[in-house]
XYZ file of C-alpha atoms in Angstrom:
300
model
C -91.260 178.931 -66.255
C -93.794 176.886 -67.982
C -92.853 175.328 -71.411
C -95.668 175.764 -74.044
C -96.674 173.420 -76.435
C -96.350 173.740 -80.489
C -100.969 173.777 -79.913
C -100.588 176.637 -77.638
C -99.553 178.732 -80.713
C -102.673 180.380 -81.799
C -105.556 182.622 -81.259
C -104.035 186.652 -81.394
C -100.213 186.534 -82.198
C -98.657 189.806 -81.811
C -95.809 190.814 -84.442
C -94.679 193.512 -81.187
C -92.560 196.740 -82.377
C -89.495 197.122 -81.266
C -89.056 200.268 -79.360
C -86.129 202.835 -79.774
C -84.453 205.680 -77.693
C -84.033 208.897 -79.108
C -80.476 207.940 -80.058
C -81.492 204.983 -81.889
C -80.440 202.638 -79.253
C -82.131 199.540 -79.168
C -84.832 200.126 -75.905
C -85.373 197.084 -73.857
C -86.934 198.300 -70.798
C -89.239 199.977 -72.958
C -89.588 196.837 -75.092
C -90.410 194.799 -71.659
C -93.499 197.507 -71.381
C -94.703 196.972 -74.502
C -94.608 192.778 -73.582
C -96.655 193.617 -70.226
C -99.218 195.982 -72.143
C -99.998 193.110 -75.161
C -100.279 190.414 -72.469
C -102.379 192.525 -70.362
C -104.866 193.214 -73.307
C -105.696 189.949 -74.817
C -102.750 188.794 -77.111
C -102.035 184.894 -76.572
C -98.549 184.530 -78.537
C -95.756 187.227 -78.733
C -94.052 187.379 -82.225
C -91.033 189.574 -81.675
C -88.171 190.879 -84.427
C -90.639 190.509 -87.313
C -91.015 192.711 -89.867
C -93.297 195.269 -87.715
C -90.359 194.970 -85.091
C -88.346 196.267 -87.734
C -86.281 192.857 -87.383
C -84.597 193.648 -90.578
C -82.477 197.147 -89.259
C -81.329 195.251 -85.840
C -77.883 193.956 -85.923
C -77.798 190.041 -85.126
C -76.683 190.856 -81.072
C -79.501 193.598 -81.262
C -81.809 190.446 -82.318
C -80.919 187.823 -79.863
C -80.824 190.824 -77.177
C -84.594 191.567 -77.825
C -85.298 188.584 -78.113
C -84.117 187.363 -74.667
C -85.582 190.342 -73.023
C -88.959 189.121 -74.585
C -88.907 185.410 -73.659
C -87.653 186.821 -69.848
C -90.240 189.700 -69.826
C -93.039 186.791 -70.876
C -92.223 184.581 -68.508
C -94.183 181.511 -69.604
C -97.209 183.699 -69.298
C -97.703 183.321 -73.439
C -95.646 181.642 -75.780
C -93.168 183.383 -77.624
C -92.531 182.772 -81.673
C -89.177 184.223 -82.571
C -88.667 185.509 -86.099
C -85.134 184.584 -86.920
C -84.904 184.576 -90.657
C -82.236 186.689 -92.142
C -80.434 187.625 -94.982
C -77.876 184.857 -94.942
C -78.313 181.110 -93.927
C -75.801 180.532 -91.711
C -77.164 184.202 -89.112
C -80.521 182.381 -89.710
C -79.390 179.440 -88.435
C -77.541 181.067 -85.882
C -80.752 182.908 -84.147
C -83.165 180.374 -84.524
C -80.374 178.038 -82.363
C -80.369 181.222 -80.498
C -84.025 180.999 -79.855
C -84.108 177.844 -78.700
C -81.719 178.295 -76.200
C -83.163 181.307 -74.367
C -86.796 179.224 -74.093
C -88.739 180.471 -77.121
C -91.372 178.432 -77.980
C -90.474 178.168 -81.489
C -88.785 180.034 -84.324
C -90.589 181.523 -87.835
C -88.744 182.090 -90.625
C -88.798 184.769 -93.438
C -88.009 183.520 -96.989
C -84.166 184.303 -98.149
C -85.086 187.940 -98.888
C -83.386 190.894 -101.490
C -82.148 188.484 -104.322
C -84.153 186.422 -106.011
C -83.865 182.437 -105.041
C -84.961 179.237 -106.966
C -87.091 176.848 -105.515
C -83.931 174.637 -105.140
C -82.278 177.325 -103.065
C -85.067 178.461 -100.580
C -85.576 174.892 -100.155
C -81.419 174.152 -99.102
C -82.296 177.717 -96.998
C -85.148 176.297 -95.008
C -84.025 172.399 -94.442
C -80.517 174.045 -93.446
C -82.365 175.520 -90.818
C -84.964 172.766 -89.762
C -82.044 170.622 -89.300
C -79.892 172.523 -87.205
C -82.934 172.345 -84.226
C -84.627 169.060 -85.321
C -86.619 169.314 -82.140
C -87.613 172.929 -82.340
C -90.761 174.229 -84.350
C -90.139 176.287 -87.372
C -92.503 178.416 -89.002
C -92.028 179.196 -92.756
C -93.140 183.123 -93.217
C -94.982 183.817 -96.562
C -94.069 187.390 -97.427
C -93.536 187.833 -101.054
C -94.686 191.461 -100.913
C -91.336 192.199 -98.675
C -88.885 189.196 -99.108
C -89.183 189.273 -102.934
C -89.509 185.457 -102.921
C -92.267 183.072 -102.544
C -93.195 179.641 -101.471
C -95.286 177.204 -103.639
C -97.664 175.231 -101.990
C -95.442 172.100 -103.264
C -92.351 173.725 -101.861
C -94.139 174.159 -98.428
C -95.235 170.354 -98.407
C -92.024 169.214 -99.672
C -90.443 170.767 -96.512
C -92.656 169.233 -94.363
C -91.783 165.840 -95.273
C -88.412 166.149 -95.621
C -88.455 168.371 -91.837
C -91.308 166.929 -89.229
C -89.975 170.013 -86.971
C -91.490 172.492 -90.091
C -94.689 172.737 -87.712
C -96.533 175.319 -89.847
C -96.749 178.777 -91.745
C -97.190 182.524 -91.872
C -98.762 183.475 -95.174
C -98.827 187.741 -95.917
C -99.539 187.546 -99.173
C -103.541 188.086 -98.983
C -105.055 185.128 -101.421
C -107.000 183.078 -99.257
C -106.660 180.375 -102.077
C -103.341 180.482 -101.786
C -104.013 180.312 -97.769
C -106.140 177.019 -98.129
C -103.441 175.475 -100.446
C -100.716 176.179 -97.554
C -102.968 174.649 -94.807
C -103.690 171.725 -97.210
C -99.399 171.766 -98.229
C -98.757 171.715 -93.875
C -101.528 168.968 -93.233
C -102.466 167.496 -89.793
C -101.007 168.788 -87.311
C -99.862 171.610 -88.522
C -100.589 174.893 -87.436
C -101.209 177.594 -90.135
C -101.226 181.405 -89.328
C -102.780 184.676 -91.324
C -101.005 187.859 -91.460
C -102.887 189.779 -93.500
C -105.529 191.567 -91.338
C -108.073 192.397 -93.830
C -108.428 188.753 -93.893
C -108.694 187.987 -90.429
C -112.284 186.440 -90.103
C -112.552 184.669 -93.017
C -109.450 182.526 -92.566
C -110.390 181.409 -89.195
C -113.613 180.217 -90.847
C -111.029 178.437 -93.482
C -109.041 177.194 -90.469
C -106.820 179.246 -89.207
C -105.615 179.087 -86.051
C -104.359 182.278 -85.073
C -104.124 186.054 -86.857
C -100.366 187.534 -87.057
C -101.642 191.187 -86.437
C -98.762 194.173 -86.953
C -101.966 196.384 -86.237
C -102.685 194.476 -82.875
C -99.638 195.828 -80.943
C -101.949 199.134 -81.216
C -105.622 198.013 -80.239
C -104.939 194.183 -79.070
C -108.330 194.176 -78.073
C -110.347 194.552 -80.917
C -108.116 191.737 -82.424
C -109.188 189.541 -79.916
C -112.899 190.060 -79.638
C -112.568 189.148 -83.394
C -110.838 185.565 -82.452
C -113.208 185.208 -79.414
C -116.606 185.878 -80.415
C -115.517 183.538 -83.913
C -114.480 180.859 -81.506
C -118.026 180.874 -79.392
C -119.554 180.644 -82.558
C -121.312 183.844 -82.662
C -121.094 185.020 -86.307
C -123.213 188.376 -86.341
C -120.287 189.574 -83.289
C -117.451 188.321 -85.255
C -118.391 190.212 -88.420
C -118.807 193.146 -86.259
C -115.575 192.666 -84.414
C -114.079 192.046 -88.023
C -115.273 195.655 -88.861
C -114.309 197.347 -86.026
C -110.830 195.485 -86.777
C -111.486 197.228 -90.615
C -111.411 200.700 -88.935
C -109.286 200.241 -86.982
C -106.448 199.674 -89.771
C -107.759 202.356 -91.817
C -107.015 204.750 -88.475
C -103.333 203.243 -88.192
C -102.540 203.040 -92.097
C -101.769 199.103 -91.866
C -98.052 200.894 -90.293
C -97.156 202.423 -93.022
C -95.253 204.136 -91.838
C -94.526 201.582 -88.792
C -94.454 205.173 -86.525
C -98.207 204.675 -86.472
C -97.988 201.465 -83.954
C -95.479 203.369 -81.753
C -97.351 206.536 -81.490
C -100.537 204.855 -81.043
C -98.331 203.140 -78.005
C -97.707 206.070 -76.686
C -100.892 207.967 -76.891
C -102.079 205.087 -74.451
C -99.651 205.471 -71.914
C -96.906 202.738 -73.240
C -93.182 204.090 -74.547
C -93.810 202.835 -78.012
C -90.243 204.722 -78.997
C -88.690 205.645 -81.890
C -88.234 204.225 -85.362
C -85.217 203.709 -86.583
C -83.739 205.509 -89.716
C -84.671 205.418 -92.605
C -87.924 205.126 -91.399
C -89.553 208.377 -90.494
C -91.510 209.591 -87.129
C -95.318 210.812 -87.791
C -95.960 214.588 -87.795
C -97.787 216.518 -85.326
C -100.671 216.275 -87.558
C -100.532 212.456 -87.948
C -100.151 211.858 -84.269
C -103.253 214.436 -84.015
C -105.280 212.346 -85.992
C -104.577 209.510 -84.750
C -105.540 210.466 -81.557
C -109.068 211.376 -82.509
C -109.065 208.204 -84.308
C -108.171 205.986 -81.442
C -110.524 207.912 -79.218
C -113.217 206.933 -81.837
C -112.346 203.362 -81.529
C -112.836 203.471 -77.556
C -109.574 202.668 -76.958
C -108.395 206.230 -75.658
């Protein structure tokens, strides 16, 4: 299997949902699908057990489990960027070791999430981590919207010199100033990563080297023409891809609720599955909808 490099993280990184059988069972042939459909469609880094994989209702086996299945389904064929962060320090700990061991390419971690943290303690949370793979690449994730807690520019470049293996970031929060003050905070070599969608475009033009798109594991493609056309240097078809992109979120509701990836999923031919409870399934109307939506986009 070919090992990928911390560089080969970028371009269209897919936060992939994690698909569920009827009786809530964690579905990993279905989840294997899901791996060959992204791959097949343009995304260049899977990102699974985020918070669009609903990461935070799997059980730690359920976790490492996906996971696994992911790397093996993969194959070296894209890299694979394991979310691992967790409630507690020592399960983080525990699946980002995890991670490396099955052949991820690296591991990104979520801010200590629920209660709130002082700098002091998110900053024990993350070095904790960092040190127990000092040759494994860890991602800090920038999510104060969900995780309740954020990280400080200063926090983010204090963890890079105190880890060398804190390779880069994940910010969600949607300030691009905040965005440039992270890539300046990670430095050279570091590889900094948008997750906000909206935002897409004009952080590659800041920099960015890849988008973390929850709305990609339902049109992949339109993500990517975004990325590729930027890349070639053709403006006037970026800004168009970034548009189509625009619509293309309005159609799915950014996944609120996350049903809309996995019905989208399965309206083209891929077992999306289930959410699990308490999230909710879309009605017949929603999925309705969303069909004429998606067959707007060109995608059905």
């Amino acid at each position: 299997m070919p090992q990928h490099l911390l560089s080969d993280i970028r371009g269209l990184v897919c936060p992939m949902v994690t698909p569920f059988a009827a009786d809530g069972a964690l579905d990993l042939a279905a989840a294997r699908q899901v791996v060959d459909f992204l791959i097949a469609h343009g995304v260049q880094v899977l990102f699974p057990a985020g918070s669009t994989g609903e990461g935070a209702l799997l059980t730690q086996a359920e976790r490492e489990a996906l996971a696994a299945a992911v790397v093996d389904q993969a194959a070296g064929r894209v890299p694979v960027l394991v979310h691992t962060g967790a409630i507690t320090t020592a399960e983080t700990v525990a699946l980002t070791r995890h991670a490396q061991a099955i052949g991820a390419s690296a591991a990104s971690v979520i801010t200590p999430y629920f209660f709130t943290y002082d700098e002091e303690s998110v900053f024990a949370h993350y070095l904790a981590v960092a040190q127990a793979v000092p040759d494994f690449p860890v991602f800090v994730y920038a999510f104060p919207g969900n995780a309740k807690n954020d990280i400080s520019p200063a926090l983010l470049a204090r963890l890079r010199a105190a880890a060398p293996n804190i390779a880069g970031f994940k910010s969600s929060n949607g300030d691009l100033i905040r965005f440039q003050e992270y890539m300046d905070a990670i430095g050279p070599g570091g590889v900094p990563l948008c997750g906000v969608d909206g935002l897409m475009l004009p952080a590659l033009a800041l920099g960015s080297m890849g988008q973390v798109s929850g709305n990609s594991n339902a049109v992949p493609e339109l993500f990517r023409r975004v990325y590729n056309t930027f890349r070639a240097g053709d403006l006037e078809a970026a800004r168009a891809a970034q548009s189509a992109v625009n619509r293309a979120r309005r159609a799915l509701h950014d996944g609120v609720p996350l049903a809309y990836f996995k019905a989208a999923l399965t309206l083209r031919g891929v077992p999306g599955g289930r959410v699990r409870a308490p999230m909710r399934e879309l009605t017949p109307a929603q999925i309705d909808q969303l069909r004429a939506d998606l067959q707007t986009l060109g995608v059905l």
